[in-house]
Short mmCIF file of N, CA and C in Angstrom, two decimals:
data_model
loop_
_atom_site.label_atom_id
_atom_site.label_comp_id
_atom_site.label_asym_id
_atom_site.label_seq_id
_atom_site.Cartn_x
_atom_site.Cartn_y
_atom_site.Cartn_z
N MET W 1440 -0.55 151.61 150.92
CA MET W 1440 0.62 151.79 151.91
C MET W 1440 1.74 152.67 151.47
N ASN W 1441 1.85 153.65 152.31
CA ASN W 1441 3.10 154.72 151.99
C ASN W 1441 4.56 154.01 152.28
N ASP W 1442 5.55 154.80 151.84
CA ASP W 1442 7.07 154.20 152.35
C ASP W 1442 7.07 154.14 153.64
N ASN W 1443 6.81 155.07 154.47
CA ASN W 1443 7.12 154.96 155.92
C ASN W 1443 6.49 153.51 156.37
N ALA W 1444 5.09 153.40 156.26
CA ALA W 1444 4.23 152.48 156.83
C ALA W 1444 4.88 151.18 156.45
N TRP W 1445 5.31 151.16 155.32
CA TRP W 1445 5.87 149.62 154.69
C TRP W 1445 7.51 149.57 155.48
N GLU W 1446 8.23 150.62 155.58
CA GLU W 1446 9.36 150.62 156.50
C GLU W 1446 9.08 149.92 158.05
N ARG W 1447 8.04 150.62 158.43
CA ARG W 1447 7.80 150.24 159.95
C ARG W 1447 7.09 148.85 160.07
N LEU W 1448 6.40 148.32 159.08
CA LEU W 1448 6.15 146.94 158.89
C LEU W 1448 6.95 146.16 158.72
N THR W 1449 8.06 146.20 157.83
CA THR W 1449 9.14 145.29 157.71
C THR W 1449 10.19 145.31 158.90
N ASP W 1450 10.36 146.55 159.43
CA ASP W 1450 11.07 146.50 160.72
C ASP W 1450 10.56 145.65 161.76
N ALA W 1451 9.30 146.02 161.89
CA ALA W 1451 8.61 145.14 162.97
C ALA W 1451 8.73 143.68 162.82
N ILE W 1452 8.63 143.16 161.48
CA ILE W 1452 8.97 141.61 161.17
C ILE W 1452 10.15 141.30 161.39
N ASP W 1453 11.17 142.08 161.09
CA ASP W 1453 12.42 141.83 161.24
C ASP W 1453 12.91 141.63 162.72
N ILE W 1454 12.19 142.61 163.40
CA ILE W 1454 12.86 142.53 164.82
C ILE W 1454 12.00 141.17 165.74
N LYS W 1455 10.65 141.07 165.30
CA LYS W 1455 10.21 140.05 165.99
C LYS W 1455 10.25 138.52 165.22
N LEU W 1456 10.33 138.40 164.36
CA LEU W 1456 10.43 137.34 163.38
C LEU W 1456 11.81 136.89 162.92
N GLY W 1457 12.58 137.97 162.22
CA GLY W 1457 13.56 138.08 161.40
C GLY W 1457 13.26 137.64 159.95
N ILE W 1458 13.92 138.34 159.00
CA ILE W 1458 13.86 138.17 157.72
C ILE W 1458 14.71 137.21 157.05
N THR W 1459 14.25 136.23 156.26
CA THR W 1459 15.07 135.19 155.63
C THR W 1459 15.66 135.57 154.46
N SER W 1460 14.71 136.39 153.55
CA SER W 1460 15.27 136.98 152.14
C SER W 1460 14.48 137.97 152.02
N HIS W 1461 14.88 138.81 150.82
CA HIS W 1461 14.15 140.10 150.62
C HIS W 1461 14.94 140.23 148.96
N GLY W 1462 14.01 141.31 148.49
CA GLY W 1462 14.31 141.65 147.10
C GLY W 1462 13.33 142.48 146.37
N LYS W 1463 13.94 142.93 145.36
CA LYS W 1463 12.82 143.74 144.35
C LYS W 1463 12.91 142.95 143.03
N GLU W 1464 11.67 143.21 142.35
CA GLU W 1464 11.62 143.00 140.84
C GLU W 1464 10.54 143.53 140.16
N GLU W 1465 10.48 143.47 138.83
CA GLU W 1465 9.55 144.19 138.17
C GLU W 1465 8.69 142.89 137.49
N ARG W 1466 7.08 143.24 137.63
CA ARG W 1466 6.28 142.24 136.64
C ARG W 1466 5.34 143.22 135.92
N LYS W 1467 5.08 142.38 134.75
CA LYS W 1467 3.99 142.80 133.89
C LYS W 1467 2.60 142.73 134.64
N LEU W 1468 1.78 143.53 134.43
CA LEU W 1468 0.14 143.23 134.96
C LEU W 1468 -0.20 142.13 134.11
N GLU W 1469 -0.82 141.36 134.85
CA GLU W 1469 -1.65 140.27 134.11
C GLU W 1469 -2.49 140.58 133.00
N ASP W 1470 -3.46 141.67 133.25
CA ASP W 1470 -4.59 142.11 132.35
C ASP W 1470 -4.04 142.98 131.56
N ARG W 1471 -2.85 143.71 131.63
CA ARG W 1471 -2.29 144.67 131.11
C ARG W 1471 -0.63 144.36 130.59
N PRO W 1472 -0.19 143.61 130.05
CA PRO W 1472 1.18 143.44 129.83
C PRO W 1472 2.12 144.70 129.37
N ASP W 1473 1.53 145.66 128.94
CA ASP W 1473 2.26 146.83 128.51
C ASP W 1473 2.43 147.76 129.78
N LEU W 1474 1.76 147.28 130.96
CA LEU W 1474 2.18 148.01 132.03
C LEU W 1474 3.05 147.08 132.99
N THR W 1475 3.73 147.84 133.86
CA THR W 1475 4.67 147.07 134.67
C THR W 1475 4.56 147.50 136.16
N ALA W 1476 4.58 146.88 137.32
CA ALA W 1476 4.69 147.13 138.33
C ALA W 1476 5.79 146.74 139.14
N LYS W 1477 6.26 147.60 140.06
CA LYS W 1477 7.49 147.17 141.06
C LYS W 1477 7.03 146.36 142.24
N VAL W 1478 7.77 145.55 142.66
CA VAL W 1478 7.38 144.39 143.78
C VAL W 1478 8.48 144.28 144.67
N ALA W 1479 8.25 144.60 145.84
CA ALA W 1479 9.47 144.57 146.89
C ALA W 1479 8.93 143.51 147.86
N TYR W 1480 9.59 142.57 148.34
CA TYR W 1480 9.21 141.63 149.19
C TYR W 1480 10.09 141.11 150.29
N ILE W 1481 9.56 140.52 151.08
CA ILE W 1481 10.21 139.96 152.13
C ILE W 1481 9.86 138.47 152.33
N CYS W 1482 10.73 137.81 152.80
CA CYS W 1482 10.20 136.16 153.26
C CYS W 1482 10.80 136.27 154.73
N PHE W 1483 10.02 135.51 155.56
CA PHE W 1483 10.22 135.03 157.00
C PHE W 1483 9.36 134.02 157.29
N GLU W 1484 9.84 133.47 158.44
CA GLU W 1484 9.34 132.47 159.04
C GLU W 1484 8.62 132.53 160.53
N ARG W 1485 7.28 132.10 160.50
CA ARG W 1485 6.68 132.28 161.85
C ARG W 1485 5.88 130.91 162.04
N ASN W 1486 6.26 130.39 163.39
CA ASN W 1486 5.55 129.15 163.86
C ASN W 1486 5.74 128.25 162.83
N GLY W 1487 6.95 128.07 162.29
CA GLY W 1487 7.63 126.80 161.46
C GLY W 1487 7.07 126.95 159.98
N GLU W 1488 6.35 128.05 159.83
CA GLU W 1488 5.75 128.24 158.34
C GLU W 1488 6.26 129.26 157.74
N GLN W 1489 6.38 129.16 156.28
CA GLN W 1489 7.13 130.47 155.61
C GLN W 1489 6.02 131.24 155.20
N TYR W 1490 6.50 132.63 155.30
CA TYR W 1490 5.43 133.35 154.67
C TYR W 1490 6.26 134.53 153.56
N LYS W 1491 5.65 135.11 152.77
CA LYS W 1491 6.17 135.98 152.10
C LYS W 1491 5.20 137.35 151.94
N LEU W 1492 5.72 138.43 152.14
CA LEU W 1492 5.06 139.72 152.27
C LEU W 1492 5.32 140.59 151.14
N GLU W 1493 4.65 141.07 150.06
CA GLU W 1493 4.99 141.73 149.03
C GLU W 1493 4.12 143.13 148.88
N ARG W 1494 4.87 144.14 148.61
CA ARG W 1494 4.45 145.58 148.38
C ARG W 1494 4.37 145.75 146.84
N ILE W 1495 3.40 145.75 146.25
CA ILE W 1495 3.22 146.18 144.71
C ILE W 1495 3.02 147.50 144.58
N THR W 1496 3.89 148.17 143.63
CA THR W 1496 3.60 149.67 143.52
C THR W 1496 3.51 149.65 141.78
N GLY W 1497 2.58 150.30 141.61
CA GLY W 1497 2.39 150.39 140.09
C GLY W 1497 1.08 151.42 139.75
N PRO W 1498 0.76 151.37 138.43
CA PRO W 1498 -0.28 152.20 138.09
C PRO W 1498 -1.69 152.07 138.94
N ALA W 1499 -2.24 153.17 139.09
CA ALA W 1499 -3.35 153.03 140.14
C ALA W 1499 -4.56 152.49 139.43
N LEU W 1500 -5.31 151.66 140.02
CA LEU W 1500 -6.55 151.07 139.81
C LEU W 1500 -7.73 152.34 139.80
N VAL W 1501 -8.29 152.62 138.71
CA VAL W 1501 -9.31 153.66 138.98
C VAL W 1501 -10.79 153.24 138.72
N ASP W 1502 -10.84 152.23 137.93
CA ASP W 1502 -12.16 151.65 137.76
C ASP W 1502 -12.27 150.28 137.18
N ARG W 1503 -13.11 149.25 137.57
CA ARG W 1503 -13.47 147.90 136.86
C ARG W 1503 -14.91 148.11 136.19
N LYS W 1504 -14.53 147.77 134.93
CA LYS W 1504 -15.81 147.64 133.82
C LYS W 1504 -16.09 146.17 133.77
N THR W 1505 -17.45 146.01 134.03
CA THR W 1505 -17.96 144.71 133.83
C THR W 1505 -18.80 144.58 132.38
N HIS W 1506 -18.28 143.58 131.68
CA HIS W 1506 -18.77 143.32 130.19
C HIS W 1506 -19.81 142.21 130.33
N TYR W 1507 -20.82 142.38 130.11
CA TYR W 1507 -21.99 141.46 130.17
C TYR W 1507 -22.28 140.77 128.72
N SER W 1508 -22.60 139.56 128.79
CA SER W 1508 -23.15 139.02 127.58
C SER W 1508 -24.48 138.55 127.76
N HIS W 1509 -25.41 138.85 126.67
CA HIS W 1509 -26.91 138.38 126.81
C HIS W 1509 -27.31 137.15 126.22
N ARG W 1510 -26.03 136.41 125.89
CA ARG W 1510 -26.31 135.06 125.45
C ARG W 1510 -26.16 134.17 126.31
N PRO W 1511 -26.87 133.25 126.64
CA PRO W 1511 -26.73 132.06 127.50
C PRO W 1511 -25.51 131.48 127.33
N GLY W 1512 -24.75 131.12 128.28
CA GLY W 1512 -23.57 130.36 128.30
C GLY W 1512 -22.29 131.14 128.05
N GLU W 1513 -22.61 132.50 127.98
CA GLU W 1513 -21.40 133.30 127.64
C GLU W 1513 -20.92 133.80 128.85
N ALA W 1514 -19.57 133.88 128.97
CA ALA W 1514 -18.99 134.26 130.22
C ALA W 1514 -18.64 135.83 130.31
N ASN W 1515 -19.00 136.43 131.46
CA ASN W 1515 -18.80 138.02 131.76
C ASN W 1515 -17.19 137.96 131.91
N ARG W 1516 -16.88 139.33 131.71
CA ARG W 1516 -15.50 139.53 131.91
C ARG W 1516 -15.40 140.83 132.65
N ILE W 1517 -14.24 141.30 133.36
CA ILE W 1517 -14.07 142.30 134.04
C ILE W 1517 -12.82 143.02 133.40
N GLU W 1518 -12.97 144.26 133.07
CA GLU W 1518 -11.85 145.01 132.51
C GLU W 1518 -11.46 146.06 133.63
N ASN W 1519 -10.09 145.77 133.97
CA ASN W 1519 -9.46 146.91 134.80
C ASN W 1519 -8.93 148.16 134.17
N VAL W 1520 -9.15 149.40 134.59
CA VAL W 1520 -8.77 150.67 134.16
C VAL W 1520 -7.79 151.18 134.87
N TYR W 1521 -6.71 151.55 134.59
CA TYR W 1521 -5.53 152.10 135.01
C TYR W 1521 -5.38 153.50 134.83
N ASP W 1522 -4.81 154.07 135.76
CA ASP W 1522 -4.35 155.63 135.55
C ASP W 1522 -2.87 155.64 135.57
N THR W 1523 -2.24 155.93 134.71
CA THR W 1523 -0.80 155.59 134.40
C THR W 1523 0.04 156.91 135.08
N ASN W 1524 -0.77 157.76 135.40
CA ASN W 1524 -0.05 159.19 135.89
C ASN W 1524 -0.19 159.06 137.50
N GLU W 1525 -1.11 158.22 138.13
CA GLU W 1525 -1.07 157.97 139.48
C GLU W 1525 -0.37 156.73 139.78
N ILE W 1526 0.28 156.76 141.01
CA ILE W 1526 0.76 155.50 141.63
C ILE W 1526 -0.10 154.73 142.84
N GLY W 1527 -0.38 153.39 142.67
CA GLY W 1527 -1.00 152.85 143.73
C GLY W 1527 -0.22 151.80 144.47
N HIS W 1528 -0.44 151.75 145.72
CA HIS W 1528 0.35 150.63 146.33
C HIS W 1528 -0.81 149.79 146.95
N ARG W 1529 -0.04 148.42 146.98
CA ARG W 1529 -0.99 147.40 147.78
C ARG W 1529 -0.17 146.31 148.50
N VAL W 1530 -0.48 145.66 149.45
CA VAL W 1530 0.43 144.68 150.33
C VAL W 1530 -0.35 143.49 150.22
N VAL W 1531 0.44 142.36 149.80
CA VAL W 1531 -0.17 141.14 149.88
C VAL W 1531 0.79 140.17 150.62
N LEU W 1532 -0.15 139.06 151.28
CA LEU W 1532 0.57 138.32 152.21
C LEU W 1532 0.36 137.00 151.71
N TYR W 1533 1.45 135.94 151.33
CA TYR W 1533 1.34 134.84 150.98
C TYR W 1533 1.85 133.59 152.18
N LYS W 1534 1.08 132.71 151.97
CA LYS W 1534 1.78 131.38 153.15
C LYS W 1534 2.20 130.27 152.29
N GLN W 1535 3.39 129.56 152.50
CA GLN W 1535 3.80 128.70 151.75
C GLN W 1535 2.89 127.48 152.01
N THR W 1536 2.45 126.57 151.04
CA THR W 1536 1.84 125.42 151.38
C THR W 1536 2.37 124.32 150.50
N GLY W 1537 3.38 123.49 151.03
CA GLY W 1537 3.98 122.74 150.03
C GLY W 1537 4.82 123.54 148.98
N ASP W 1538 4.51 123.44 147.62
CA ASP W 1538 5.64 124.31 146.68
C ASP W 1538 4.55 125.49 146.43
N GLU W 1539 3.37 125.71 146.84
CA GLU W 1539 2.39 126.94 146.41
C GLU W 1539 2.46 127.86 147.48
N TRP W 1540 2.16 129.19 146.91
CA TRP W 1540 2.01 130.37 147.79
C TRP W 1540 0.40 130.68 147.83
N GLU W 1541 -0.01 130.49 148.92
CA GLU W 1541 -1.47 130.92 148.98
C GLU W 1541 -1.69 132.40 149.87
N GLN W 1542 -2.46 133.04 149.20
CA GLN W 1542 -2.78 134.44 149.63
C GLN W 1542 -3.51 134.55 150.98
N GLN W 1543 -3.06 135.29 151.78
CA GLN W 1543 -3.45 135.26 153.40
C GLN W 1543 -4.15 136.71 153.59
N ASP W 1544 -4.92 136.66 154.69
CA ASP W 1544 -5.39 138.41 154.98
C ASP W 1544 -4.04 139.02 155.93
N VAL W 1545 -3.65 139.94 155.50
CA VAL W 1545 -2.25 140.75 156.16
C VAL W 1545 -2.71 140.76 157.43
N SER W 1546 -4.11 141.18 157.70
CA SER W 1546 -4.22 141.27 159.41
C SER W 1546 -3.99 140.27 160.26
N SER W 1547 -3.91 138.85 159.55
CA SER W 1547 -3.79 137.80 160.36
C SER W 1547 -2.26 137.86 161.04
N LEU W 1548 -1.23 138.64 160.75
CA LEU W 1548 -0.14 138.79 161.16
C LEU W 1548 -0.01 138.98 162.76
N GLU W 1549 -1.00 139.89 162.72
CA GLU W 1549 -1.14 140.49 164.29
C GLU W 1549 0.11 141.16 164.89
N LEU W 1550 0.94 141.82 164.50
CA LEU W 1550 2.13 142.38 164.94
C LEU W 1550 1.80 143.44 165.91
#
């Protein structure tokens, strides 16, 4: 999602629902702690439920390598390959359930 699309989305949420909080932070990637991603987020309420929308900007994911083990009982693992020269964006929607944030489908917003 490019900058203009993110602005249009956040403006639409602000107009229809109102934004309760917003901010920016940097996070290390879970599978590559040497790389960081910038996260812009907004929090809002819809139908009495709390939501958080995040736009994550970081190194572009270019490939996923699957490592198989031929031994019984051995777990497989997936290695993400990033291009540090390319930037990728993704948007994630969370809904608060108790003290936890559960990931939701962004299209469920229906703005």
